[in-house]
PDB file of C-alpha atoms in Angstrom:
ATOM      1  CA  PHE A   1     111.332 -78.586  48.561  1.00  0.00           C
ATOM      2  CA  SER A   2     110.296 -79.456  51.599  1.00  0.00           C
ATOM      3  CA  VAL A   3     112.847 -81.510  54.002  1.00  0.00           C
ATOM      4  CA  SER A   4     111.623 -84.134  56.574  1.00  0.00           C
ATOM      5  CA  LEU A   5     113.926 -84.287  60.317  1.00  0.00           C
ATOM      6  CA  TRP A   6     113.720 -86.875  62.659  1.00  0.00           C
ATOM      7  CA  ALA A   7     114.657 -86.420  66.097  1.00  0.00           C
ATOM      8  CA  ALA A   8     113.956 -88.284  69.403  1.00  0.00           C
ATOM      9  CA  ALA A   9     116.038 -86.965  72.552  1.00  0.00           C
ATOM     10  CA  ASN A  10     115.863 -89.876  74.383  1.00  0.00           C
ATOM     11  CA  ALA A  11     115.730 -92.660  71.963  1.00  0.00           C
ATOM     12  CA  ALA A  12     118.666 -94.255  69.846  1.00  0.00           C
ATOM     13  CA  THR A  13     118.514 -95.283  66.589  1.00  0.00           C
ATOM     14  CA  LEU A  14     118.934 -98.740  65.152  1.00  0.00           C
ATOM     15  CA  PRO A  15     120.936-100.166  63.029  1.00  0.00           C
ATOM     16  CA  CYS A  16     119.462-101.460  59.482  1.00  0.00           C
ATOM     17  CA  VAL A  17     121.911-103.785  57.952  1.00  0.00           C
ATOM     18  CA  ASN A  18     122.455-104.678  54.598  1.00  0.00           C
ATOM     19  CA  ASN A  19     122.054-108.339  54.191  1.00  0.00           C
ATOM     20  CA  GLY A  20     123.459-108.302  50.439  1.00  0.00           C
ATOM     21  CA  LYS A  21     120.289-109.969  49.072  1.00  0.00           C
ATOM     22  CA  CYS A  22     118.301-106.848  48.100  1.00  0.00           C
ATOM     23  CA  GLY A  23     117.168-106.397  52.068  1.00  0.00           C
ATOM     24  CA  CYS A  24     118.217-105.325  55.260  1.00  0.00           C
ATOM     25  CA  ASP A  25     117.913-106.840  58.864  1.00  0.00           C
ATOM     26  CA  VAL A  26     116.940-104.281  61.544  1.00  0.00           C
ATOM     27  CA  LYS A  27     119.387-105.574  64.427  1.00  0.00           C
ATOM     28  CA  ASP A  28     119.194-104.479  68.240  1.00  0.00           C
ATOM     29  CA  PRO A  29     122.148-103.745  70.782  1.00  0.00           C
ATOM     30  CA  SER A  30     120.305-104.425  73.297  1.00  0.00           C
ATOM     31  CA  LYS A  31     119.063-107.702  72.766  1.00  0.00           C
ATOM     32  CA  ASN A  32     122.927-109.098  70.854  1.00  0.00           C
ATOM     33  CA  ASN A  33     121.632-107.562  68.228  1.00  0.00           C
ATOM     34  CA  ALA A  34     119.101-110.104  67.567  1.00  0.00           C
ATOM     35  CA  THR A  35     117.154-109.140  64.182  1.00  0.00           C
ATOM     36  CA  VAL A  36     113.708-107.442  64.656  1.00  0.00           C
ATOM     37  CA  THR A  37     112.104-107.281  61.150  1.00  0.00           C
ATOM     38  CA  THR A  38     113.519-107.538  57.720  1.00  0.00           C
ATOM     39  CA  VAL A  39     113.074-105.519  54.528  1.00  0.00           C
ATOM     40  CA  ASP A  40     112.937-107.641  51.409  1.00  0.00           C
ATOM     41  CA  LEU A  41     112.877-105.246  48.215  1.00  0.00           C
ATOM     42  CA  ASN A  42     112.450-108.447  46.309  1.00  0.00           C
ATOM     43  CA  ARG A  43     108.881-108.813  47.311  1.00  0.00           C
ATOM     44  CA  VAL A  44     108.094-105.536  45.875  1.00  0.00           C
ATOM     45  CA  THR A  45     110.720-106.035  42.344  1.00  0.00           C
ATOM     46  CA  SER A  46     109.288-107.287  39.083  1.00  0.00           C
ATOM     47  CA  GLN A  47     111.054-109.736  37.547  1.00  0.00           C
ATOM     48  CA  ASP A  48     109.869-108.350  34.105  1.00  0.00           C
ATOM     49  CA  GLY A  49     111.786-104.924  33.496  1.00  0.00           C
ATOM     50  CA  THR A  50     109.982-103.540  31.328  1.00  0.00           C
ATOM     51  CA  LYS A  51     107.416-103.764  33.706  1.00  0.00           C
ATOM     52  CA  PRO A  52     108.263-101.587  36.814  1.00  0.00           C
ATOM     53  CA  TYR A  53     106.787-103.075  40.053  1.00  0.00           C
ATOM     54  CA  PHE A  54     106.168 -99.086  41.163  1.00  0.00           C
ATOM     55  CA  ASP A  55     105.247 -96.465  39.194  1.00  0.00           C
ATOM     56  CA  ALA A  56     104.845 -93.307  40.861  1.00  0.00           C
ATOM     57  CA  PRO A  57     103.314 -89.716  39.257  1.00  0.00           C
ATOM     58  CA  GLY A  58     105.311 -86.892  40.305  1.00  0.00           C
ATOM     59  CA  ALA A  59     106.389 -82.855  39.462  1.00  0.00           C
ATOM     60  CA  GLY A  60     106.871 -81.560  35.761  1.00  0.00           C
ATOM     61  CA  GLY A  61     105.012 -84.201  34.644  1.00  0.00           C
ATOM     62  CA  PHE A  62     107.467 -87.171  35.317  1.00  0.00           C
ATOM     63  CA  ASP A  63     106.768 -90.520  36.428  1.00  0.00           C
ATOM     64  CA  TYR A  64     109.026 -92.387  38.790  1.00  0.00           C
ATOM     65  CA  MET A  65     109.235 -95.868  37.856  1.00  0.00           C
ATOM     66  CA  ILE A  66     111.043 -97.851  40.540  1.00  0.00           C
ATOM     67  CA  ASN A  67     112.325-101.600  40.248  1.00  0.00           C
ATOM     68  CA  PRO A  68     114.176-101.919  43.334  1.00  0.00           C
ATOM     69  CA  CYS A  69     115.805-105.589  43.161  1.00  0.00           C
ATOM     70  CA  MET A  70     116.014-105.734  38.824  1.00  0.00           C
ATOM     71  CA  PRO A  71     117.342-103.550  36.639  1.00  0.00           C
ATOM     72  CA  LEU A  72     115.144-102.094  33.826  1.00  0.00           C
ATOM     73  CA  ASP A  73     114.514-102.200  30.570  1.00  0.00           C
ATOM     74  CA  LEU A  74     113.074 -98.808  29.191  1.00  0.00           C
ATOM     75  CA  GLY A  75     115.666 -98.508  26.968  1.00  0.00           C
ATOM     76  CA  ASP A  76     118.818 -96.026  26.709  1.00  0.00           C
ATOM     77  CA  PRO A  77     119.731 -94.715  29.695  1.00  0.00           C
ATOM     78  CA  CYS A  78     117.281 -97.135  32.271  1.00  0.00           C
ATOM     79  CA  ASN A  79     118.857-100.692  30.286  1.00  0.00           C
ATOM     80  CA  PRO A  80     119.670-104.201  31.505  1.00  0.00           C
ATOM     81  CA  LYS A  81     123.341-103.007  30.970  1.00  0.00           C
ATOM     82  CA  GLN A  82     123.351 -99.349  33.072  1.00  0.00           C
ATOM     83  CA  GLU A  83     121.855-101.984  35.970  1.00  0.00           C
ATOM     84  CA  ALA A  84     118.862 -99.513  36.698  1.00  0.00           C
ATOM     85  CA  MET A  85     116.844 -99.870  39.590  1.00  0.00           C
ATOM     86  CA  GLY A  86     115.107 -96.826  38.128  1.00  0.00           C
ATOM     87  CA  CYS A  87     113.595 -94.358  35.619  1.00  0.00           C
ATOM     88  CA  GLN A  88     112.413 -90.641  36.198  1.00  0.00           C
ATOM     89  CA  VAL A  89     110.244 -90.371  32.422  1.00  0.00           C
ATOM     90  CA  SER A  90     108.727 -87.764  30.747  1.00  0.00           C
ATOM     91  CA  LYS A  91     107.136 -87.635  27.628  1.00  0.00           C
ATOM     92  CA  GLY A  92     110.332 -86.470  25.459  1.00  0.00           C
ATOM     93  CA  ASN A  93     112.875 -87.452  28.450  1.00  0.00           C
ATOM     94  CA  LYS A  94     114.400 -90.143  30.420  1.00  0.00           C
ATOM     95  CA  TYR A  95     116.980 -90.290  33.285  1.00  0.00           C
ATOM     96  CA  GLU A  96     118.785 -93.161  35.641  1.00  0.00           C
ATOM     97  CA  ILE A  97     118.083 -92.791  39.220  1.00  0.00           C
ATOM     98  CA  GLY A  98     119.790 -95.189  40.561  1.00  0.00           C
ATOM     99  CA  ARG A  99     121.114 -98.767  40.375  1.00  0.00           C
ATOM    100  CA  VAL A 100     120.706-101.905  41.835  1.00  0.00           C
ATOM    101  CA  ASP A 101     124.067-102.652  42.476  1.00  0.00           C
ATOM    102  CA  HIS A 102     124.863 -99.057  44.087  1.00  0.00           C
ATOM    103  CA  LEU A 103     122.171 -99.911  47.623  1.00  0.00           C
ATOM    104  CA  ASP A 104     122.667 -98.651  50.990  1.00  0.00           C
ATOM    105  CA  TRP A 105     120.712 -98.635  54.190  1.00  0.00           C
ATOM    106  CA  SER A 106     120.815 -96.370  57.266  1.00  0.00           C
ATOM    107  CA  MET A 107     117.533 -95.949  59.726  1.00  0.00           C
ATOM    108  CA  ASN A 108     116.711 -93.235  61.677  1.00  0.00           C
ATOM    109  CA  ASN A 109     114.017 -93.680  63.797  1.00  0.00           C
ATOM    110  CA  SER A 110     111.107 -96.040  63.171  1.00  0.00           C
ATOM    111  CA  VAL A 111     112.070 -95.224  59.212  1.00  0.00           C
ATOM    112  CA  ILE A 112     114.287 -97.353  57.112  1.00  0.00           C
ATOM    113  CA  GLN A 113     116.000 -95.717  53.868  1.00  0.00           C
ATOM    114  CA  ALA A 114     116.934 -97.600  51.033  1.00  0.00           C
ATOM    115  CA  HIS A 115     119.457 -95.188  49.102  1.00  0.00           C
ATOM    116  CA  PHE A 116     120.595 -95.795  45.655  1.00  0.00           C
ATOM    117  CA  GLN A 117     122.693 -94.187  43.373  1.00  0.00           C
ATOM    118  CA  THR A 118     123.798 -94.097  39.730  1.00  0.00           C
ATOM    119  CA  ASP A 119     127.520 -93.463  40.026  1.00  0.00           C
ATOM    120  CA  PRO A 120     129.178 -93.047  43.523  1.00  0.00           C
ATOM    121  CA  SER A 121     132.251 -91.807  41.878  1.00  0.00           C
ATOM    122  CA  ASP A 122     130.339 -88.675  40.571  1.00  0.00           C
ATOM    123  CA  LYS A 123     129.369 -86.432  42.786  1.00  0.00           C
ATOM    124  CA  ASN A 124     126.981 -85.107  40.829  1.00  0.00           C
ATOM    125  CA  ALA A 125     125.893 -88.642  39.827  1.00  0.00           C
ATOM    126  CA  ARG A 126     121.280 -88.724  41.100  1.00  0.00           C
ATOM    127  CA  GLN A 127     120.344 -90.377  43.891  1.00  0.00           C
ATOM    128  CA  THR A 128     117.229 -91.617  45.333  1.00  0.00           C
ATOM    129  CA  PHE A 129     116.067 -91.899  48.551  1.00  0.00           C
ATOM    130  CA  LEU A 130     113.388 -94.551  49.714  1.00  0.00           C
ATOM    131  CA  LEU A 131     111.724 -93.702  52.448  1.00  0.00           C
ATOM    132  CA  ILE A 132     110.497 -97.406  54.009  1.00  0.00           C
ATOM    133  CA  HIS A 133     107.314 -97.050  56.211  1.00  0.00           C
ATOM    134  CA  CYS A 134     106.385-100.637  58.025  1.00  0.00           C
ATOM    135  CA  HIS A 135     103.109-100.597  59.623  1.00  0.00           C
ATOM    136  CA  GLU A 136     101.012-102.735  62.257  1.00  0.00           C
ATOM    137  CA  PRO A 137      98.771-104.936  61.472  1.00  0.00           C
ATOM    138  CA  GLY A 138      95.616-103.168  59.639  1.00  0.00           C
ATOM    139  CA  THR A 139      97.293 -99.329  59.985  1.00  0.00           C
ATOM    140  CA  GLY A 140      98.863 -99.174  57.055  1.00  0.00           C
ATOM    141  CA  PRO A 141      97.662 -99.966  52.917  1.00  0.00           C
ATOM    142  CA  ASP A 142      96.590-103.194  51.699  1.00  0.00           C
ATOM    143  CA  LYS A 143      99.488-103.139  49.385  1.00  0.00           C
ATOM    144  CA  PRO A 144     102.813-101.567  48.510  1.00  0.00           C
ATOM    145  CA  THR A 145     102.570 -97.881  47.411  1.00  0.00           C
ATOM    146  CA  LEU A 146     104.889 -95.566  46.486  1.00  0.00           C
ATOM    147  CA  LYS A 147     104.678 -91.596  46.710  1.00  0.00           C
ATOM    148  CA  PHE A 148     106.722 -88.937  45.225  1.00  0.00           C
ATOM    149  CA  LEU A 149     107.852 -86.570  47.390  1.00  0.00           C
ATOM    150  CA  THR A 150     110.489 -84.427  46.188  1.00  0.00           C
ATOM    151  CA  GLU A 151     113.109 -83.621  43.766  1.00  0.00           C
ATOM    152  CA  GLY A 152     116.498 -81.753  44.876  1.00  0.00           C
ATOM    153  CA  PRO A 153     119.720 -80.144  43.554  1.00  0.00           C
ATOM    154  CA  GLY A 154     121.866 -82.587  42.143  1.00  0.00           C
ATOM    155  CA  GLY A 155     118.952 -84.984  41.085  1.00  0.00           C
ATOM    156  CA  HIS A 156     118.413 -85.880  44.161  1.00  0.00           C
ATOM    157  CA  TYR A 157     115.216 -87.606  44.713  1.00  0.00           C
ATOM    158  CA  TRP A 158     112.606 -88.804  48.123  1.00  0.00           C
ATOM    159  CA  LEU A 159     110.196 -91.183  47.547  1.00  0.00           C
ATOM    160  CA  ASP A 160     108.121 -92.332  50.245  1.00  0.00           C
ATOM    161  CA  MET A 161     107.637 -96.303  50.286  1.00  0.00           C
ATOM    162  CA  GLU A 162     104.657 -97.799  52.801  1.00  0.00           C
ATOM    163  CA  LEU A 163     104.903-101.026  53.384  1.00  0.00           C
ATOM    164  CA  PRO A 164     101.711-103.478  55.252  1.00  0.00           C
ATOM    165  CA  ASP A 165     102.089-105.486  57.894  1.00  0.00           C
ATOM    166  CA  GLU A 166     103.101-108.852  56.149  1.00  0.00           C
ATOM    167  CA  TYR A 167     106.616-106.817  54.248  1.00  0.00           C
ATOM    168  CA  CYS A 168     107.645-105.464  57.826  1.00  0.00           C
ATOM    169  CA  LYS A 169     107.502-105.101  61.239  1.00  0.00           C
ATOM    170  CA  PRO A 170     107.821-101.328  62.746  1.00  0.00           C
ATOM    171  CA  VAL A 171     110.527-100.826  64.906  1.00  0.00           C
ATOM    172  CA  GLN A 172     110.317 -98.186  67.541  1.00  0.00           C
ATOM    173  CA  PRO A 173     113.841 -96.436  68.444  1.00  0.00           C
ATOM    174  CA  SER A 174     115.393 -98.554  71.329  1.00  0.00           C
ATOM    175  CA  LYS A 175     115.475 -96.706  74.383  1.00  0.00           C
ATOM    176  CA  LYS A 176     118.898 -94.878  75.746  1.00  0.00           C
ATOM    177  CA  THR A 177     120.048 -97.358  78.722  1.00  0.00           C
ATOM    178  CA  GLY A 178     120.340 -95.707  82.076  1.00  0.00           C
ATOM    179  CA  THR A 179     118.003 -94.836  84.870  1.00  0.00           C
ATOM    180  CA  SER A 180     118.456 -91.120  85.027  1.00  0.00           C
ATOM    181  CA  SER A 181     115.964 -88.980  84.119  1.00  0.00           C
ATOM    182  CA  GLY A 182     118.153 -85.549  83.395  1.00  0.00           C
ATOM    183  CA  LEU A 183     118.478 -83.915  80.092  1.00  0.00           C
ATOM    184  CA  SER A 184     119.953 -85.609  77.240  1.00  0.00           C
ATOM    185  CA  VAL A 185     123.290 -84.048  75.662  1.00  0.00           C
ATOM    186  CA  GLY A 186     121.186 -82.618  72.494  1.00  0.00           C
ATOM    187  CA  SER A 187     119.021 -80.896  75.135  1.00  0.00           C
ATOM    188  CA  VAL A 188     122.515 -79.172  76.932  1.00  0.00           C
ATOM    189  CA  ILE A 189     123.827 -78.268  74.035  1.00  0.00           C
ATOM    190  CA  LEU A 190     120.383 -76.238  72.736  1.00  0.00           C
ATOM    191  CA  ILE A 191     119.838 -74.696  75.938  1.00  0.00           C
ATOM    192  CA  CYS A 192     124.015 -74.036  75.888  1.00  0.00           C
ATOM    193  CA  LEU A 193     123.074 -72.380  72.182  1.00  0.00           C
ATOM    194  CA  LEU A 194     120.427 -70.413  73.489  1.00  0.00           C
ATOM    195  CA  VAL A 195     121.899 -68.686  76.285  1.00  0.00           C
ATOM    196  CA  VAL A 196     124.899 -67.379  74.055  1.00  0.00           C
ATOM    197  CA  ILE A 197     122.393 -66.586  71.200  1.00  0.00           C
ATOM    198  CA  VAL A 198     120.799 -64.229  73.696  1.00  0.00           C
ATOM    199  CA  LEU A 199     124.247 -63.059  75.816  1.00  0.00           C
ATOM    200  CA  TYR A 200     125.356 -62.224  71.995  1.00  0.00           C
ATOM    201  CA  LEU A 201     122.782 -60.030  71.303  1.00  0.00           C
ATOM    202  CA  SER A 202     122.343 -58.346  74.930  1.00  0.00           C
ATOM    203  CA  ILE A 203     125.606 -57.103  75.216  1.00  0.00           C
ATOM    204  CA  GLY A 204     126.148 -56.290  71.544  1.00  0.00           C
ATOM    205  CA  MET A 205     123.148 -53.724  71.226  1.00  0.00           C
ATOM    206  CA  VAL A 206     123.786 -52.439  74.747  1.00  0.00           C
ATOM    207  CA  PHE A 207     127.546 -51.727  73.183  1.00  0.00           C
ATOM    208  CA  LYS A 208     126.036 -50.457  69.536  1.00  0.00           C
ATOM    209  CA  LYS A 209     123.819 -48.010  71.493  1.00  0.00           C
ATOM    210  CA  VAL A 210     126.142 -46.489  73.951  1.00  0.00           C
ATOM    211  CA  ARG A 211     129.318 -46.459  72.110  1.00  0.00           C
ATOM    212  CA  MET A 212     127.863 -45.990  68.795  1.00  0.00           C
ATOM    213  CA  GLY A 213     125.414 -44.331  69.246  1.00  0.00           C
ATOM    214  CA  ALA A 214     122.785 -47.190  67.217  1.00  0.00           C
ATOM    215  CA  THR A 215     119.358 -46.215  66.996  1.00  0.00           C
ATOM    216  CA  GLY A 216     116.680 -48.297  66.146  1.00  0.00           C
ATOM    217  CA  MET A 217     117.108 -51.604  63.871  1.00  0.00           C
ATOM    218  CA  GLU A 218     120.721 -49.960  63.978  1.00  0.00           C
ATOM    219  CA  ILE A 219     121.938 -51.401  67.504  1.00  0.00           C
ATOM    220  CA  ILE A 220     121.276 -55.379  66.711  1.00  0.00           C
ATOM    221  CA  PRO A 221     125.017 -57.059  65.800  1.00  0.00           C
ATOM    222  CA  ASN A 222     125.990 -57.921  62.250  1.00  0.00           C
ATOM    223  CA  ARG A 223     122.182 -56.676  61.090  1.00  0.00           C
ATOM    224  CA  ASP A 224     123.355 -57.806  57.783  1.00  0.00           C
ATOM    225  CA  PHE A 225     124.412 -61.338  58.255  1.00  0.00           C
ATOM    226  CA  TRP A 226     120.927 -61.726  60.386  1.00  0.00           C
ATOM    227  CA  GLY A 227     118.923 -60.397  57.346  1.00  0.00           C
ATOM    228  CA  GLY A 228     120.755 -62.701  55.119  1.00  0.00           C
ATOM    229  CA  LEU A 229     120.594 -66.202  57.527  1.00  0.00           C
ATOM    230  CA  PRO A 230     117.506 -67.200  55.520  1.00  0.00           C
ATOM    231  CA  GLY A 231     118.991 -67.223  52.170  1.00  0.00           C
ATOM    232  CA  LEU A 232     121.792 -68.617  53.296  1.00  0.00           C
ATOM    233  CA  LEU A 233     120.175 -71.639  54.847  1.00  0.00           C
ATOM    234  CA  LYS A 234     118.528 -72.066  51.160  1.00  0.00           C
ATOM    235  CA  VAL A 235     122.074 -72.570  49.732  1.00  0.00           C
ATOM    236  CA  TRP A 236     123.732 -74.821  51.961  1.00  0.00           C
ATOM    237  CA  LEU A 237     120.875 -77.212  52.530  1.00  0.00           C
ATOM    238  CA  PRO A 238     121.050 -80.210  50.464  1.00  0.00           C
TER     239      PRO A 238
END
């Protein structure tokens, strides 16, 4: 499945602080931690738990019914007793995918993430990640939308939420302080890593060719490891 990575070499991620009201406040440390925008999921929550605010079609014939701040009442296991905020539903199956009382927040560049779990004490608990995008006036959807992105191993679900500008304001990553225009720490580490890899391969190939008489692909040091690396990454990455 796809994995989205956000990176900004010259930007710092602003914190999105849980305000205890099914929302988060984005703080800017460069402005004395002033709140620059607030995401309030109560505005995208149906007060009738039998009719979730969002119903997003997904893969495998499943629908993802999401009601972030009020428990769903769709029958076991998606019921108010379980505090279920989301349910994965097909014709014959139903799975709880998060609870309203197990919510935490984070932010990566301009993408706000609401993370719901069924049971934080259970390492195999199903989890839902809402990636929330705020838009400039006139650039986003007319109403809140939710789209299924992917399902990962172990019951991890990613959904994309688009909110119009009246629901939240877009936040640009804060720039690092200082006047230096040199390379970032990440860039220096990447350059050093590339140099080490080049030296490792060069010295290794020379050694195997001169000392061991290797030819062709056999001169590549630890060839079996590098050949199996893509498969290992597929297993290790969530």
